[in-house]
Amino acid sequence: MMQRKPISMSKLMLLALSIACVGAATGCATIEPVRLSSICNPALLAPRNPGHTIDLTLLQKPPSDRYFVNAGDTLGVYVRDAFGTGEIPGPINNPIITEPRYPGQVPVPQLGLPLQVNEDGAIVLPDVGPILVAGLTLSQVGDQIREAYIQAQILKEGKDFLTVTLIKPRTVRVSVFREDSDTLAPTQVRRDAYIMQKRGTAEVLEMPATENDVLHALAATGGLPGCDAYNHVWVLRAHPNASHCVQNGFGQPSIDESVLCDAGIRFTRIPLTHYPGMPLTFCPEDVVLHDGDVVYVEARKAEFFYVGGLLDGGQIPLPRDYSVDILGAIALANGAVNGPTGGASNNFTTGPGNIVPPTKAIVSRKNADGSIILIEVDLRRALGDPNERLIIHPGDIVMLKYRPHEIMANIGMNIINFNFLIPSGN
């Protein structure tokens, strides 16, 4: 005959006391949680960052198949019979590239006497004096030189061989300051740790006139901003007559743009994400860089949410480029939807454990007016219903909790000794 061990009176009293405590605890809330399903607010389920990376070609100057000469260019000019006889070749320039900008780039020898275009946009030629060449293509410069030497009776038509090459294009001097990480390898950190301080990088670029744009400035200094930087780029204009302040509507700027405008600072904030259905907020002229401009990639201020309740308390950073819902928040907190994973979170250690999982999450959120709202999420529904997956915002406090009947079930299973179901002997 099977012998069953009776349940001791002390355990029954403990069970009754636990049930009473549960009832008392559930009636002490000062703010009543609101069920997510009863809130008609699509913003609670909308992704935090719905934007997509913009077409990166918009960050560069429109390509052109013609080069227009201007002040600062160094031209190679060779005129036969004016710079020597036909038997004596003209000067050959061999540019030296110590650090090629592109793989496989090799210096190309250029024929001609090196002449720099001065500030007035002219070059000074032997025997004919200055010739205005600013705004002309290389072939048009050749026509101007040919005409000048023919008028000076140094060349004859039909025997007017000359060449004009571009030895060194004019450059634009730009400073680039970056506060994102310059490491090439991905960095992993604990969920409860974040960077307190780090040192940024700075570089002064001498950019050719064909590449003086935001795209080439980023490419030359490490690429697009990392996830520890904001997904936009500031361009601070050096010239006092630069275009007026460009205040964009994309995202939340980290710097008050109206303060910059009031201080007389000329700037452009160029977003690197594009929101569907919205027009671009910058024009092709905004990505062009000029002498003295500063490109600034700003470090992103870390955004956190907090966890508690059945989860180990902690401060967890939110990612920049994608949203985290309530289930993802619990996973990031090293929890599990079917109950705590053990350790300090496991409140039932003397019996079979967390047989009945918690199905309630409370999210404490501060509104814009400073008030607090408690949002209750049913985790059972959230597993299969996307409308129950609350999107976590910075500053949210996520608490994983048992419902009263779940606590009672787990307490009962851990208090009652199930050995009475097993025969005590043969």
Coordinates of C-alpha atoms in Angstrom, one line a residue:
M1 CA 0.0 0.0 0.0
M2 CA 1.4 3.5 -1.0
Q3 CA 2.2 5.6 2.0
R4 CA 1.7 9.4 1.6
K5 CA 3.5 11.8 3.9
P6 CA 1.1 14.4 5.3
I7 CA 1.7 18.1 4.6
S8 CA 2.9 19.7 7.8
M9 CA 0.8 22.4 9.3
S10 CA 3.7 24.9 9.2
K11 CA 3.9 24.6 5.4
L12 CA 0.1 25.1 5.1
M13 CA 0.3 28.2 7.2
L14 CA 3.3 29.5 5.2
L15 CA 1.3 28.9 2.0
A16 CA -1.7 30.8 3.4
L17 CA 0.5 33.6 4.6
S18 CA 2.1 33.9 1.1
I19 CA -1.2 34.1 -0.6
A20 CA -2.3 36.8 1.8
C21 CA 0.9 38.8 1.1
V22 CA 0.3 38.5 -2.6
G23 CA -3.2 39.9 -2.2
A24 CA -1.9 42.8 -0.1
A25 CA 1.0 43.5 -2.5
T26 CA -1.3 43.7 -5.5
G27 CA -3.5 46.3 -3.9
C28 CA -0.8 48.8 -3.0
A29 CA 0.0 50.3 -6.4
T30 CA -0.4 54.1 -6.5
I31 CA -0.5 54.3 -10.3
E32 CA -2.7 51.7 -12.0
P33 CA -1.0 50.1 -15.0
V34 CA -2.8 50.6 -18.3
R35 CA -3.0 47.6 -20.6
L36 CA -1.2 48.2 -23.9
S37 CA -4.1 46.7 -25.8
S38 CA -6.4 49.4 -24.5
I39 CA -4.1 52.3 -25.6
C40 CA -4.9 53.6 -29.1
N41 CA -1.5 55.1 -29.8
P42 CA 0.3 53.8 -32.9
A43 CA 3.5 55.6 -31.7
L44 CA 3.9 53.0 -29.0
L45 CA 4.5 50.4 -31.6
A46 CA 6.2 52.5 -34.2
P47 CA 9.9 51.8 -34.8
R48 CA 12.3 54.4 -33.3
N49 CA 14.4 54.7 -36.4
P50 CA 12.4 54.1 -39.5
G51 CA 14.9 55.8 -41.8
H52 CA 17.1 54.1 -44.4
T53 CA 20.6 55.0 -45.5
I54 CA 20.5 57.7 -48.2
D55 CA 21.9 57.2 -51.7
L56 CA 25.5 57.9 -50.9
T57 CA 26.1 59.4 -54.3
L58 CA 24.1 62.4 -53.1
L59 CA 27.1 63.3 -50.8
Q60 CA 29.5 63.9 -53.7
K61 CA 29.7 66.6 -56.4
P62 CA 28.0 65.7 -59.6
P63 CA 30.6 64.1 -61.8
S64 CA 31.8 65.9 -64.9
D65 CA 33.7 64.7 -67.9
R66 CA 35.4 68.2 -68.3
Y67 CA 37.8 69.9 -66.0
F68 CA 37.5 73.7 -65.7
V69 CA 40.7 75.5 -64.9
N70 CA 40.8 78.0 -62.1
A71 CA 43.2 79.7 -59.7
G72 CA 45.6 77.3 -58.0
D73 CA 45.8 74.8 -60.8
T74 CA 49.2 73.9 -62.2
L75 CA 49.2 73.4 -65.9
G76 CA 51.8 71.8 -68.1
V77 CA 52.3 73.9 -71.3
Y78 CA 54.5 72.9 -74.2
V79 CA 54.7 75.0 -77.4
R80 CA 57.1 73.7 -80.1
D81 CA 59.3 76.4 -81.6
A82 CA 58.5 78.7 -78.7
F83 CA 59.9 76.5 -75.9
G84 CA 62.7 75.0 -78.0
T85 CA 63.2 73.4 -81.4
G86 CA 61.5 70.4 -82.7
E87 CA 64.6 68.3 -82.0
I88 CA 64.7 69.2 -78.3
P89 CA 61.8 67.8 -76.3
G90 CA 60.0 70.0 -73.8
P91 CA 60.2 69.5 -70.1
I92 CA 58.7 66.4 -68.7
N93 CA 57.2 66.4 -65.1
N94 CA 57.2 63.2 -63.1
P95 CA 54.7 63.7 -60.2
I96 CA 55.6 61.7 -57.1
I97 CA 52.8 60.0 -55.2
T98 CA 54.1 58.8 -51.8
E99 CA 50.7 57.6 -50.6
P100 CA 48.4 56.6 -53.5
R101 CA 44.7 57.5 -52.8
Y102 CA 43.5 54.5 -54.7
P103 CA 45.0 51.0 -55.2
G104 CA 47.1 50.8 -58.3
Q105 CA 47.4 54.5 -58.8
V106 CA 50.7 55.3 -60.5
P107 CA 52.2 58.7 -61.4
V108 CA 51.6 59.7 -65.0
P109 CA 54.4 61.9 -66.6
Q110 CA 53.2 65.2 -67.9
L111 CA 54.8 67.1 -70.8
G112 CA 55.1 70.8 -70.5
L113 CA 56.5 73.8 -68.6
P114 CA 54.7 73.9 -65.2
L115 CA 52.7 77.1 -64.9
Q116 CA 50.4 77.9 -62.0
V117 CA 47.2 79.8 -62.5
N118 CA 47.4 82.9 -60.4
E119 CA 44.7 84.5 -58.2
D120 CA 43.5 86.6 -61.2
G121 CA 42.9 83.4 -63.2
A122 CA 45.7 83.9 -65.6
I123 CA 49.0 82.2 -66.6
V124 CA 52.1 84.1 -67.7
L125 CA 53.7 82.7 -70.9
P126 CA 57.2 83.5 -72.3
D127 CA 57.1 86.2 -75.0
V128 CA 53.3 86.8 -74.9
G129 CA 52.6 87.7 -71.2
P130 CA 49.5 86.8 -69.2
I131 CA 46.6 84.9 -70.6
L132 CA 43.3 84.6 -68.8
V133 CA 42.3 80.9 -68.5
A134 CA 40.0 80.7 -65.5
G135 CA 36.7 78.9 -66.3
L136 CA 38.1 77.3 -69.5
T137 CA 38.6 73.6 -70.3
L138 CA 42.1 72.4 -71.1
S139 CA 41.4 72.3 -74.8
Q140 CA 40.0 75.9 -74.6
V141 CA 43.2 76.9 -72.8
G142 CA 45.2 75.4 -75.7
D143 CA 43.2 77.5 -78.2
Q144 CA 43.9 80.7 -76.2
I145 CA 47.6 80.0 -76.1
R146 CA 47.7 79.1 -79.8
E147 CA 46.0 82.3 -80.8
A148 CA 48.3 84.4 -78.6
Y149 CA 51.5 83.0 -80.2
I150 CA 50.1 83.3 -83.7
Q151 CA 49.3 86.9 -83.1
A152 CA 52.8 87.4 -81.7
Q153 CA 54.1 85.9 -85.0
I154 CA 56.0 83.2 -83.1
L155 CA 53.9 80.4 -84.5
K156 CA 52.5 79.9 -87.9
E157 CA 49.2 78.3 -88.7
G158 CA 49.6 74.7 -89.6
K159 CA 52.9 74.5 -87.6
D160 CA 51.4 75.3 -84.2
F161 CA 52.0 72.1 -82.2
L162 CA 51.3 72.6 -78.5
T163 CA 50.0 70.6 -75.6
V164 CA 48.3 71.6 -72.4
T165 CA 48.1 69.1 -69.5
L166 CA 47.0 69.3 -65.8
I167 CA 50.0 68.6 -63.7
K168 CA 48.4 69.3 -60.3
P169 CA 44.8 70.3 -59.7
R170 CA 44.0 73.0 -57.2
T171 CA 43.2 71.7 -53.7
V172 CA 40.8 72.6 -51.0
R173 CA 42.0 72.5 -47.4
V174 CA 39.4 71.0 -45.1
S175 CA 39.6 69.9 -41.4
V176 CA 37.7 66.7 -40.3
F177 CA 37.0 66.0 -36.7
R178 CA 35.5 62.7 -35.7
E179 CA 34.4 61.5 -32.3
D180 CA 33.4 58.0 -33.3
S181 CA 35.7 55.0 -32.7
D182 CA 38.5 54.6 -35.2
T183 CA 39.1 50.9 -34.4
L184 CA 38.9 48.5 -37.4
A185 CA 37.8 45.5 -35.3
P186 CA 34.3 45.3 -33.7
T187 CA 34.2 46.0 -30.0
Q188 CA 32.0 44.1 -27.6
V189 CA 31.1 45.4 -24.2
R190 CA 29.1 44.1 -21.3
R191 CA 25.5 45.2 -21.2
D192 CA 26.0 47.0 -17.9
A193 CA 29.1 48.9 -19.1
Y194 CA 29.6 51.8 -21.5
I195 CA 32.4 54.1 -22.5
M196 CA 33.0 56.9 -20.1
Q197 CA 35.5 58.8 -22.2
K198 CA 37.4 58.4 -25.4
R199 CA 39.6 60.4 -27.7
G200 CA 38.5 61.5 -31.1
T201 CA 40.5 61.9 -34.3
A202 CA 41.3 64.9 -36.4
E203 CA 42.8 65.2 -39.9
V204 CA 43.5 68.0 -42.3
L205 CA 42.8 67.1 -45.9
E206 CA 44.2 68.6 -49.1
M207 CA 41.3 67.6 -51.4
P208 CA 41.5 67.9 -55.2
A209 CA 39.0 70.3 -56.7
T210 CA 37.2 67.3 -58.2
E211 CA 36.7 65.6 -54.8
N212 CA 36.0 68.4 -52.4
D213 CA 32.8 67.0 -51.0
V214 CA 31.4 65.3 -47.9
L215 CA 31.6 61.8 -49.4
H216 CA 35.3 62.0 -50.1
A217 CA 36.0 63.6 -46.7
L218 CA 34.3 60.7 -45.0
A219 CA 36.0 58.1 -47.2
A220 CA 39.4 59.6 -46.5
T221 CA 39.0 59.6 -42.7
G222 CA 37.4 56.2 -42.0
G223 CA 34.0 56.0 -43.7
L224 CA 30.5 56.5 -42.5
P225 CA 30.0 57.4 -38.8
G226 CA 30.0 54.4 -36.5
C227 CA 27.2 53.3 -34.3
D228 CA 28.7 55.4 -31.5
A229 CA 28.1 58.6 -33.5
Y230 CA 25.0 60.4 -34.7
N231 CA 23.8 59.4 -38.1
H232 CA 24.4 62.9 -39.5
V233 CA 27.4 65.1 -40.4
W234 CA 27.9 68.7 -39.5
V235 CA 29.7 71.1 -42.0
L236 CA 30.8 74.3 -40.4
R237 CA 31.4 77.0 -43.1
A238 CA 34.5 79.1 -42.8
H239 CA 33.7 81.8 -45.4
P240 CA 31.6 84.6 -43.9
N241 CA 29.6 84.9 -47.1
A242 CA 28.7 81.2 -47.2
S243 CA 25.1 80.1 -47.7
H244 CA 22.7 80.7 -44.8
C245 CA 22.1 78.2 -42.0
V246 CA 20.5 75.0 -43.2
Q247 CA 18.3 73.7 -40.4
N248 CA 17.1 70.2 -41.3
G249 CA 14.1 68.4 -40.1
F250 CA 15.6 64.9 -40.0
G251 CA 15.8 63.3 -36.6
Q252 CA 16.7 65.1 -33.4
P253 CA 19.9 67.3 -33.7
S254 CA 22.2 67.0 -30.7
I255 CA 23.1 70.7 -31.0
D256 CA 20.5 73.5 -30.9
E257 CA 20.7 74.8 -34.4
S258 CA 18.9 78.1 -33.6
V259 CA 21.7 78.9 -31.2
L260 CA 24.3 78.4 -34.0
C261 CA 22.3 80.7 -36.3
D262 CA 21.9 83.3 -33.6
A263 CA 25.7 83.2 -33.1
G264 CA 26.3 83.9 -36.8
I265 CA 27.8 80.4 -37.4
R266 CA 27.2 79.2 -40.9
F267 CA 26.6 75.4 -41.0
T268 CA 24.9 72.6 -42.8
R269 CA 23.6 69.4 -41.0
I270 CA 23.5 66.6 -43.6
P271 CA 21.5 63.6 -42.5
L272 CA 22.7 60.2 -43.6
T273 CA 19.2 58.5 -43.2
H274 CA 16.2 59.1 -45.4
Y275 CA 12.6 58.7 -44.2
P276 CA 10.2 57.2 -46.8
G277 CA 7.8 59.8 -48.2
M278 CA 9.9 62.8 -47.1
P279 CA 11.9 65.0 -49.4
L280 CA 15.7 65.5 -49.0
T281 CA 16.5 68.5 -46.8
F282 CA 19.8 69.4 -48.5
C283 CA 20.8 70.3 -52.0
P284 CA 23.9 69.4 -54.1
E285 CA 25.6 72.7 -53.2
D286 CA 25.4 71.8 -49.5
V287 CA 27.8 68.8 -49.8
V288 CA 30.5 70.8 -51.5
L289 CA 33.4 71.8 -49.3
H290 CA 35.5 75.0 -49.5
D291 CA 38.8 76.2 -48.0
G292 CA 38.6 76.3 -44.2
D293 CA 35.4 74.3 -43.8
V294 CA 35.2 71.9 -40.9
V295 CA 33.5 68.5 -41.2
Y296 CA 32.4 67.3 -37.7
V297 CA 31.2 63.8 -36.9
E298 CA 29.7 64.0 -33.4
A299 CA 29.7 61.2 -30.8
R300 CA 26.2 60.0 -29.9
K301 CA 25.0 60.4 -26.4
A302 CA 24.3 56.9 -25.1
E303 CA 20.6 56.1 -24.6
F304 CA 19.6 53.6 -22.0
F305 CA 16.6 51.7 -20.6
Y306 CA 16.5 50.2 -17.1
V307 CA 15.3 46.8 -15.9
G308 CA 14.1 45.5 -12.6
G309 CA 11.5 43.3 -10.9
L310 CA 12.4 39.6 -11.7
L311 CA 15.2 40.8 -13.9
D312 CA 18.6 41.7 -12.4
G313 CA 18.6 45.5 -12.1
G314 CA 20.7 47.2 -14.7
Q315 CA 21.2 50.0 -17.2
I316 CA 21.2 48.7 -20.8
P317 CA 22.2 50.8 -23.9
L318 CA 19.7 51.1 -26.7
P319 CA 21.1 50.5 -30.3
R320 CA 21.1 53.5 -32.7
D321 CA 19.9 51.9 -35.9
Y322 CA 17.1 49.6 -35.0
S323 CA 14.2 49.4 -32.4
V324 CA 14.0 47.1 -29.4
D325 CA 10.5 45.8 -28.3
I326 CA 9.5 44.4 -25.0
L327 CA 10.7 40.9 -25.8
G328 CA 14.0 42.1 -27.0
A329 CA 14.5 44.2 -23.9
I330 CA 14.0 41.2 -21.7
A331 CA 16.4 39.2 -23.8
L332 CA 19.0 42.0 -23.6
A333 CA 18.5 42.0 -19.8
N334 CA 19.6 38.3 -19.8
G335 CA 16.1 37.3 -18.9
A336 CA 13.7 35.0 -20.6
V337 CA 10.0 35.2 -21.4
N338 CA 9.4 31.9 -19.7
G339 CA 10.9 33.0 -16.4
P340 CA 14.2 34.1 -14.8
T341 CA 17.3 32.2 -15.8
G342 CA 18.6 31.6 -12.4
G343 CA 21.1 33.2 -10.1
A344 CA 19.9 36.2 -8.1
S345 CA 16.6 36.4 -10.1
N346 CA 15.5 32.9 -9.1
N347 CA 13.2 33.4 -6.1
F348 CA 12.3 29.7 -5.8
T349 CA 15.3 27.6 -4.9
T350 CA 14.0 25.0 -2.5
G351 CA 11.7 23.1 -4.9
P352 CA 11.2 22.4 -8.6
G353 CA 11.8 26.1 -9.5
N354 CA 9.9 28.4 -11.8
I355 CA 7.5 26.0 -13.3
V356 CA 4.9 28.7 -14.1
P357 CA 6.6 31.5 -16.0
P358 CA 5.8 35.2 -15.5
T359 CA 3.5 36.7 -18.1
K360 CA 3.4 40.3 -17.1
A361 CA 5.7 43.2 -17.9
I362 CA 5.3 46.7 -16.6
V363 CA 7.0 49.6 -18.4
S364 CA 7.3 52.9 -16.6
R365 CA 7.6 55.7 -19.0
K366 CA 7.9 59.5 -18.5
N367 CA 5.8 61.6 -20.8
A368 CA 6.9 64.9 -22.3
D369 CA 5.1 66.8 -19.5
G370 CA 6.9 64.9 -16.8
S371 CA 4.1 62.7 -15.8
I372 CA 4.5 58.9 -15.4
I373 CA 2.5 56.2 -17.2
L374 CA 2.6 52.5 -16.4
I375 CA 2.0 50.3 -19.4
E376 CA 1.2 46.6 -18.8
V377 CA 2.2 44.1 -21.5
D378 CA 0.8 40.6 -21.7
L379 CA 3.9 38.5 -22.6
R380 CA 1.7 35.5 -23.7
R381 CA 0.1 37.6 -26.3
A382 CA 3.3 39.4 -27.2
L383 CA 4.9 36.1 -28.4
G384 CA 2.4 35.8 -31.2
D385 CA 0.8 39.3 -31.6
P386 CA 3.0 42.2 -32.9
N387 CA 0.4 44.7 -31.6
E388 CA 1.4 43.7 -28.1
R389 CA 5.1 44.3 -28.6
L390 CA 5.7 47.7 -27.1
I391 CA 8.7 49.6 -28.5
I392 CA 11.1 50.6 -25.8
H393 CA 12.1 54.3 -25.5
P394 CA 15.1 55.8 -23.8
G395 CA 14.6 56.1 -20.1
D396 CA 11.9 53.4 -19.9
I397 CA 12.0 51.1 -16.8
V398 CA 11.1 47.5 -17.7
M399 CA 9.9 45.3 -14.8
L400 CA 9.2 41.6 -15.2
K401 CA 6.5 40.4 -12.8
Y402 CA 4.4 37.4 -11.9
R403 CA 0.7 37.6 -11.8
P404 CA -0.9 36.6 -8.4
H405 CA -2.0 33.1 -9.6
E406 CA 1.5 32.5 -11.0
I407 CA 3.1 33.4 -7.7
M408 CA 0.7 31.1 -5.8
A409 CA 1.3 28.2 -8.2
N410 CA 5.1 28.5 -7.9
I411 CA 5.0 28.9 -4.1
G412 CA 2.7 25.9 -3.8
M413 CA 4.9 23.8 -6.0
N414 CA 8.0 24.8 -4.0
I415 CA 6.5 24.4 -0.5
I416 CA 4.7 21.1 -0.9
N417 CA 7.1 18.1 -0.7
F418 CA 6.2 15.9 -3.6
N419 CA 8.0 13.0 -2.1
F420 CA 4.7 11.7 -0.8
L421 CA 3.9 10.7 -4.3
I422 CA 6.8 8.3 -4.4
P423 CA 6.5 5.0 -2.6
S424 CA 8.7 4.9 0.6
G425 CA 9.6 1.3 0.3
N426 CA 9.0 -2.0 -1.6

